[in-house]
mmCIF file of C-alpha atoms in Angstrom:
data_model
loop_
_atom_site.group_PDB
_atom_site.id
_atom_site.type_symbol
_atom_site.label_atom_id
_atom_site.label_comp_id
_atom_site.label_asym_id
_atom_site.label_seq_id
_atom_site.Cartn_x
_atom_site.Cartn_y
_atom_site.Cartn_z
ATOM 1 C CA UNK C 982 -41.418 -60.505 19.522
ATOM 2 C CA UNK C 983 -44.035 -57.738 19.753
ATOM 3 C CA UNK C 984 -42.562 -56.565 23.040
ATOM 4 C CA UNK C 985 -39.045 -56.141 21.606
ATOM 5 C CA UNK C 986 -40.456 -54.443 18.526
ATOM 6 C CA UNK C 987 -42.288 -51.919 20.633
ATOM 7 C CA UNK C 988 -39.161 -51.067 22.589
ATOM 8 C CA UNK C 989 -37.121 -50.534 19.431
ATOM 9 C CA UNK C 990 -39.756 -48.193 18.050
ATOM 10 C CA UNK C 991 -39.792 -46.233 21.263
ATOM 11 C CA UNK C 992 -36.011 -45.822 21.176
ATOM 12 C CA UNK C 993 -36.053 -44.501 17.588
ATOM 13 C CA UNK C 994 -38.415 -41.660 18.345
ATOM 14 C CA UNK C 995 -36.511 -38.414 19.085
ATOM 15 C CA UNK C 996 -38.079 -35.879 21.405
ATOM 16 C CA UNK C 997 -39.025 -32.610 19.717
ATOM 17 C CA UNK C 998 -37.014 -29.505 20.571
ATOM 18 C CA UNK C 999 -38.918 -26.771 22.376
ATOM 19 C CA UNK C 1000 -40.046 -23.921 20.128
ATOM 20 C CA UNK C 1001 -37.736 -21.481 21.914
ATOM 21 C CA UNK C 1002 -34.655 -23.596 21.209
ATOM 22 C CA UNK C 1003 -35.600 -23.847 17.526
ATOM 23 C CA UNK C 1004 -35.807 -20.066 17.233
ATOM 24 C CA UNK C 1005 -32.508 -19.640 19.108
ATOM 25 C CA UNK C 1006 -30.774 -22.140 16.828
ATOM 26 C CA UNK C 1007 -32.064 -20.297 13.745
ATOM 27 C CA UNK C 1008 -30.880 -16.943 15.103
ATOM 28 C CA UNK C 1009 -27.400 -18.327 15.827
ATOM 29 C CA UNK C 1010 -27.115 -19.711 12.294
ATOM 30 C CA UNK C 1011 -28.303 -16.404 10.826
ATOM 31 C CA UNK C 1012 -25.778 -14.421 12.887
ATOM 32 C CA UNK C 1013 -22.942 -16.758 11.917
ATOM 33 C CA UNK C 1014 -23.918 -16.472 8.246
ATOM 34 C CA UNK C 1015 -24.012 -12.659 8.511
ATOM 35 C CA UNK C 1016 -20.582 -12.570 10.171
ATOM 36 C CA UNK C 1017 -19.237 -14.851 7.427
ATOM 37 C CA UNK C 1018 -20.519 -12.478 4.726
ATOM 38 C CA UNK C 1019 -18.868 -9.495 6.463
ATOM 39 C CA UNK C 1020 -15.538 -11.326 6.768
ATOM 40 C CA UNK C 1021 -15.627 -12.287 3.087
ATOM 41 C CA UNK C 1022 -16.456 -8.685 2.109
ATOM 42 C CA UNK C 1023 -13.519 -7.361 4.178
ATOM 43 C CA UNK C 1024 -11.132 -9.887 2.625
ATOM 44 C CA UNK C 1025 -12.305 -8.968 -0.896
ATOM 45 C CA UNK C 1026 -11.893 -5.242 -0.148
ATOM 46 C CA UNK C 1027 -8.354 -5.803 1.154
ATOM 47 C CA UNK C 1028 -7.434 -7.852 -1.917
ATOM 48 C CA UNK C 1029 -8.871 -5.257 -4.324
ATOM 49 C CA UNK C 1030 -7.074 -2.436 -2.490
ATOM 50 C CA UNK C 1031 -3.794 -4.376 -2.559
ATOM 51 C CA UNK C 1032 -4.142 -5.076 -6.280
ATOM 52 C CA UNK C 1033 -4.820 -1.400 -6.994
ATOM 53 C CA UNK C 1034 -1.819 -0.269 -4.937
ATOM 54 C CA UNK C 1035 0.518 -2.833 -6.475
ATOM 55 C CA UNK C 1036 -0.671 -1.743 -9.924
ATOM 56 C CA UNK C 1037 0.666 1.735 -9.235
ATOM 57 C CA UNK C 1038 4.049 0.422 -8.049
ATOM 58 C CA UNK C 1039 4.341 -1.928 -11.042
ATOM 59 C CA UNK C 1040 3.451 0.852 -13.458
ATOM 60 C CA UNK C 1041 6.042 3.167 -11.908
ATOM 61 C CA UNK C 1042 8.699 0.453 -12.123
ATOM 62 C CA UNK C 1043 7.793 -0.302 -15.740
ATOM 63 C CA UNK C 1044 7.932 3.375 -16.669
ATOM 64 C CA UNK C 1045 11.300 3.749 -14.927
ATOM 65 C CA UNK C 1046 12.695 1.059 -17.235
ATOM 66 C CA UNK C 1047 11.945 3.431 -20.117
ATOM 67 C CA UNK C 1048 14.012 6.320 -18.712
ATOM 68 C CA UNK C 1049 16.173 7.684 -21.521
ATOM 69 C CA UNK C 1050 13.626 6.711 -24.167
ATOM 70 C CA UNK C 1051 11.109 8.948 -25.883
ATOM 71 C CA UNK C 1052 7.569 9.383 -24.603
ATOM 72 C CA UNK C 1053 6.444 8.250 -28.054
ATOM 73 C CA UNK C 1054 8.142 4.894 -27.420
ATOM 74 C CA UNK C 1055 6.308 4.565 -24.124
ATOM 75 C CA UNK C 1056 2.920 5.312 -25.684
ATOM 76 C CA UNK C 1057 3.490 2.791 -28.476
ATOM 77 C CA UNK C 1058 4.820 -0.006 -26.259
ATOM 78 C CA UNK C 1059 3.402 -2.295 -23.592
ATOM 79 C CA UNK C 1060 2.808 0.722 -21.349
ATOM 80 C CA UNK C 1061 -0.038 1.741 -23.663
ATOM 81 C CA UNK C 1062 -2.414 -0.352 -21.548
ATOM 82 C CA UNK C 1063 -2.226 2.373 -18.901
ATOM 83 C CA UNK C 1064 -2.765 5.263 -21.271
ATOM 84 C CA UNK C 1065 -6.338 5.750 -20.096
ATOM 85 C CA UNK C 1066 -4.736 7.146 -16.909
ATOM 86 C CA UNK C 1067 -2.424 9.469 -18.812
ATOM 87 C CA UNK C 1068 -2.707 13.257 -18.999
ATOM 88 C CA UNK C 1069 -0.148 15.929 -19.738
ATOM 89 C CA UNK C 1070 0.802 18.961 -17.685
ATOM 90 C CA UNK C 1071 3.486 20.818 -19.613
ATOM 91 C CA UNK C 1072 6.673 18.738 -19.502
ATOM 92 C CA UNK C 1073 5.032 16.271 -17.106
ATOM 93 C CA UNK C 1074 2.996 13.189 -17.846
ATOM 94 C CA UNK C 1075 0.603 12.153 -15.108
ATOM 95 C CA UNK C 1076 -0.775 8.724 -14.240
ATOM 96 C CA UNK C 1077 -3.197 8.354 -11.353
ATOM 97 C CA UNK C 1078 -5.337 5.741 -9.651
ATOM 98 C CA UNK C 1079 -9.052 5.709 -10.407
ATOM 99 C CA UNK C 1080 -9.700 5.173 -6.664
ATOM 100 C CA UNK C 1081 -9.504 7.943 -4.079
ATOM 101 C CA UNK C 1082 -8.504 8.383 -0.435
ATOM 102 C CA UNK C 1083 -8.920 11.274 2.009
ATOM 103 C CA UNK C 1084 -5.735 12.540 3.664
ATOM 104 C CA UNK C 1085 -6.213 15.116 6.419
ATOM 105 C CA UNK C 1086 -9.498 16.244 4.879
ATOM 106 C CA UNK C 1087 -8.166 16.478 1.302
ATOM 107 C CA UNK C 1088 -9.156 13.977 -1.411
ATOM 108 C CA UNK C 1089 -6.359 12.422 -3.481
ATOM 109 C CA UNK C 1090 -6.031 9.479 -5.861
ATOM 110 C CA UNK C 1091 -4.694 6.391 -4.041
ATOM 111 C CA UNK C 1092 -1.465 6.828 -5.972
ATOM 112 C CA UNK C 1093 -0.002 9.291 -8.469
ATOM 113 C CA UNK C 1094 2.899 8.921 -10.890
ATOM 114 C CA UNK C 1095 4.724 11.870 -12.449
ATOM 115 C CA UNK C 1096 6.873 11.265 -15.509
ATOM 116 C CA UNK C 1097 9.311 14.115 -16.250
ATOM 117 C CA UNK C 1098 10.677 14.708 -19.745
ATOM 118 C CA UNK C 1099 13.925 16.343 -20.793
ATOM 119 C CA UNK C 1100 14.377 18.864 -23.628
ATOM 120 C CA UNK C 1101 14.322 16.008 -26.170
ATOM 121 C CA UNK C 1102 11.010 14.649 -24.802
ATOM 122 C CA UNK C 1103 12.799 11.625 -23.395
ATOM 123 C CA UNK C 1104 11.857 10.268 -19.977
ATOM 124 C CA UNK C 1105 14.242 11.628 -17.336
ATOM 125 C CA UNK C 1106 12.539 10.872 -14.021
ATOM 126 C CA UNK C 1107 9.581 8.904 -12.592
ATOM 127 C CA UNK C 1108 8.034 9.832 -9.230
ATOM 128 C CA UNK C 1109 5.538 7.581 -7.438
ATOM 129 C CA UNK C 1110 3.415 8.913 -4.548
ATOM 130 C CA UNK C 1111 1.392 6.543 -2.343
ATOM 131 C CA UNK C 1112 -1.401 8.512 -0.665
ATOM 132 C CA UNK C 1113 -3.105 5.368 0.643
ATOM 133 C CA UNK C 1114 -0.289 5.038 3.208
ATOM 134 C CA UNK C 1115 -1.168 8.481 4.575
ATOM 135 C CA UNK C 1116 -4.922 7.935 4.763
ATOM 136 C CA UNK C 1117 -4.988 6.853 8.401
ATOM 137 C CA UNK C 1118 -2.562 9.585 9.473
ATOM 138 C CA UNK C 1119 -0.989 12.234 7.225
ATOM 139 C CA UNK C 1120 2.228 11.898 9.248
ATOM 140 C CA UNK C 1121 2.728 8.390 7.852
ATOM 141 C CA UNK C 1122 2.877 4.958 9.410
ATOM 142 C CA UNK C 1123 2.975 4.548 13.178
ATOM 143 C CA UNK C 1124 6.070 2.924 14.689
ATOM 144 C CA UNK C 1125 6.934 1.962 18.266
ATOM 145 C CA UNK C 1126 9.877 4.383 18.415
ATOM 146 C CA UNK C 1127 12.156 6.558 16.294
ATOM 147 C CA UNK C 1128 13.892 4.580 13.550
ATOM 148 C CA UNK C 1129 17.677 4.631 13.832
ATOM 149 C CA UNK C 1130 18.789 4.960 10.206
ATOM 150 C CA UNK C 1131 22.456 4.978 11.299
ATOM 151 C CA UNK C 1132 22.107 1.195 11.239
ATOM 152 C CA UNK C 1133 21.708 1.445 7.455
ATOM 153 C CA UNK C 1134 25.103 1.814 5.815
ATOM 154 C CA UNK C 1135 26.479 2.125 2.309
ATOM 155 C CA UNK C 1136 26.389 -1.112 0.317
ATOM 156 C CA UNK C 1137 23.567 -2.695 2.344
ATOM 157 C CA UNK C 1138 21.178 -4.723 0.207
ATOM 158 C CA UNK C 1139 17.713 -3.256 -0.266
ATOM 159 C CA UNK C 1140 15.950 -6.454 0.833
ATOM 160 C CA UNK C 1141 17.907 -6.383 4.118
ATOM 161 C CA UNK C 1142 17.016 -2.725 4.683
ATOM 162 C CA UNK C 1143 13.325 -3.407 4.081
ATOM 163 C CA UNK C 1144 13.377 -6.201 6.668
ATOM 164 C CA UNK C 1145 14.909 -3.773 9.165
ATOM 165 C CA UNK C 1146 12.486 -0.897 8.502
ATOM 166 C CA UNK C 1147 9.189 -2.830 8.297
ATOM 167 C CA UNK C 1148 7.393 0.221 6.855
ATOM 168 C CA UNK C 1149 6.484 1.133 3.299
ATOM 169 C CA UNK C 1150 7.785 4.161 1.341
ATOM 170 C CA UNK C 1151 5.334 6.976 0.721
ATOM 171 C CA UNK C 1152 7.319 8.156 -2.302
ATOM 172 C CA UNK C 1153 9.678 6.447 -4.761
ATOM 173 C CA UNK C 1154 11.783 8.517 -7.159
ATOM 174 C CA UNK C 1155 13.459 6.817 -10.124
ATOM 175 C CA UNK C 1156 16.282 8.281 -12.203
ATOM 176 C CA UNK C 1157 18.636 6.645 -14.697
ATOM 177 C CA UNK C 1158 21.219 5.673 -12.035
ATOM 178 C CA UNK C 1159 19.351 5.701 -8.703
ATOM 179 C CA UNK C 1160 16.126 4.878 -6.891
ATOM 180 C CA UNK C 1161 15.243 7.080 -3.919
ATOM 181 C CA UNK C 1162 12.770 5.920 -1.275
ATOM 182 C CA UNK C 1163 11.077 8.409 1.071
ATOM 183 C CA UNK C 1164 9.599 7.166 4.348
ATOM 184 C CA UNK C 1165 7.149 9.116 6.499
ATOM 185 C CA UNK C 1166 6.325 7.847 9.972
ATOM 186 C CA UNK C 1167 5.455 8.955 13.499
ATOM 187 C CA UNK C 1168 5.703 7.620 17.037
ATOM 188 C CA UNK C 1169 4.576 8.600 20.521
ATOM 189 C CA UNK C 1170 7.468 10.359 22.272
ATOM 190 C CA UNK C 1171 8.249 10.483 25.999
ATOM 191 C CA UNK C 1172 5.906 13.461 26.436
ATOM 192 C CA UNK C 1173 3.010 11.464 25.009
ATOM 193 C CA UNK C 1174 2.888 13.501 21.789
ATOM 194 C CA UNK C 1175 2.930 12.308 18.192
ATOM 195 C CA UNK C 1176 6.357 13.061 16.698
ATOM 196 C CA UNK C 1177 6.662 12.913 12.903
ATOM 197 C CA UNK C 1178 9.856 11.914 11.102
ATOM 198 C CA UNK C 1179 10.931 11.375 7.507
ATOM 199 C CA UNK C 1180 14.045 10.125 5.763
ATOM 200 C CA UNK C 1181 15.396 9.108 2.354
ATOM 201 C CA UNK C 1182 17.334 6.033 1.317
ATOM 202 C CA UNK C 1183 19.099 6.154 -2.050
ATOM 203 C CA UNK C 1184 19.921 2.934 -3.898
ATOM 204 C CA UNK C 1185 22.062 2.240 -6.926
ATOM 205 C CA UNK C 1186 19.759 0.877 -9.637
ATOM 206 C CA UNK C 1187 22.202 -1.678 -10.962
ATOM 207 C CA UNK C 1188 23.362 -3.233 -7.690
ATOM 208 C CA UNK C 1189 20.222 -2.498 -5.611
ATOM 209 C CA UNK C 1190 22.495 -1.477 -2.727
ATOM 210 C CA UNK C 1191 22.474 1.592 -0.477
ATOM 211 C CA UNK C 1192 24.356 4.644 -1.711
ATOM 212 C CA UNK C 1193 23.218 7.199 0.855
ATOM 213 C CA UNK C 1194 20.707 7.947 3.637
ATOM 214 C CA UNK C 1195 19.598 11.250 5.094
ATOM 215 C CA UNK C 1196 16.914 12.624 7.382
ATOM 216 C CA UNK C 1197 14.422 15.290 6.403
ATOM 217 C CA UNK C 1198 13.207 18.198 8.457
ATOM 218 C CA UNK C 1199 9.438 18.632 8.572
ATOM 219 C CA UNK C 1200 9.654 21.634 6.250
ATOM 220 C CA UNK C 1201 11.622 19.533 3.736
ATOM 221 C CA UNK C 1202 9.219 16.589 3.537
ATOM 222 C CA UNK C 1203 7.991 15.817 0.066
ATOM 223 C CA UNK C 1204 5.044 17.812 -1.148
ATOM 224 C CA UNK C 1205 3.575 16.359 -4.340
ATOM 225 C CA UNK C 1206 3.072 18.756 -7.206
ATOM 226 C CA UNK C 1207 -0.545 17.640 -6.941
ATOM 227 C CA UNK C 1208 -0.881 20.081 -4.048
ATOM 228 C CA UNK C 1209 0.123 23.147 -6.055
#
């Protein structure tokens, strides 16, 4: 029995790893942990940025629902939660993001909303500008080629148009009857140069269908009042 016992004991003993392998294993674990922390940080940053951007769009949409009503109604209603972002410039009310981006060397809020009032101090127009989309390139989003907007025709549904375009609007303009989307983009042309383009799509607010489309010349592209 002592012989078998000795053999079993010998089999249960694991050989020690060399000191070099131990250090290597520790380094690998440390590197993997560091990479994991970086990935988590990137994901959190993307989520926070997305939440901030969507806040601007939601606020613009909410404000557009109040077009035709007095600014006093807006300040006293559910929109009051955003009043810490509110300032007045003459007949304009301004909302802006608390976060900033740099576009072509100039610092802007991530998004800006202008609320225009008529002579009765009722909301008449809401304009939303998304500067975050222009941070990487002031010309807009990069596409593989020029977008053929002739494919977009009157009465097309907005959701179908968005699937076709696959880019985000840099400006949204709300009025009582319409919503106008402005798209800025660029592509590499046959000469190898960056070619910038811009166009508008106008939707009926009630039906959410296309009413009109038109291209913009470079000199006609939107210039936010923020620049003046």
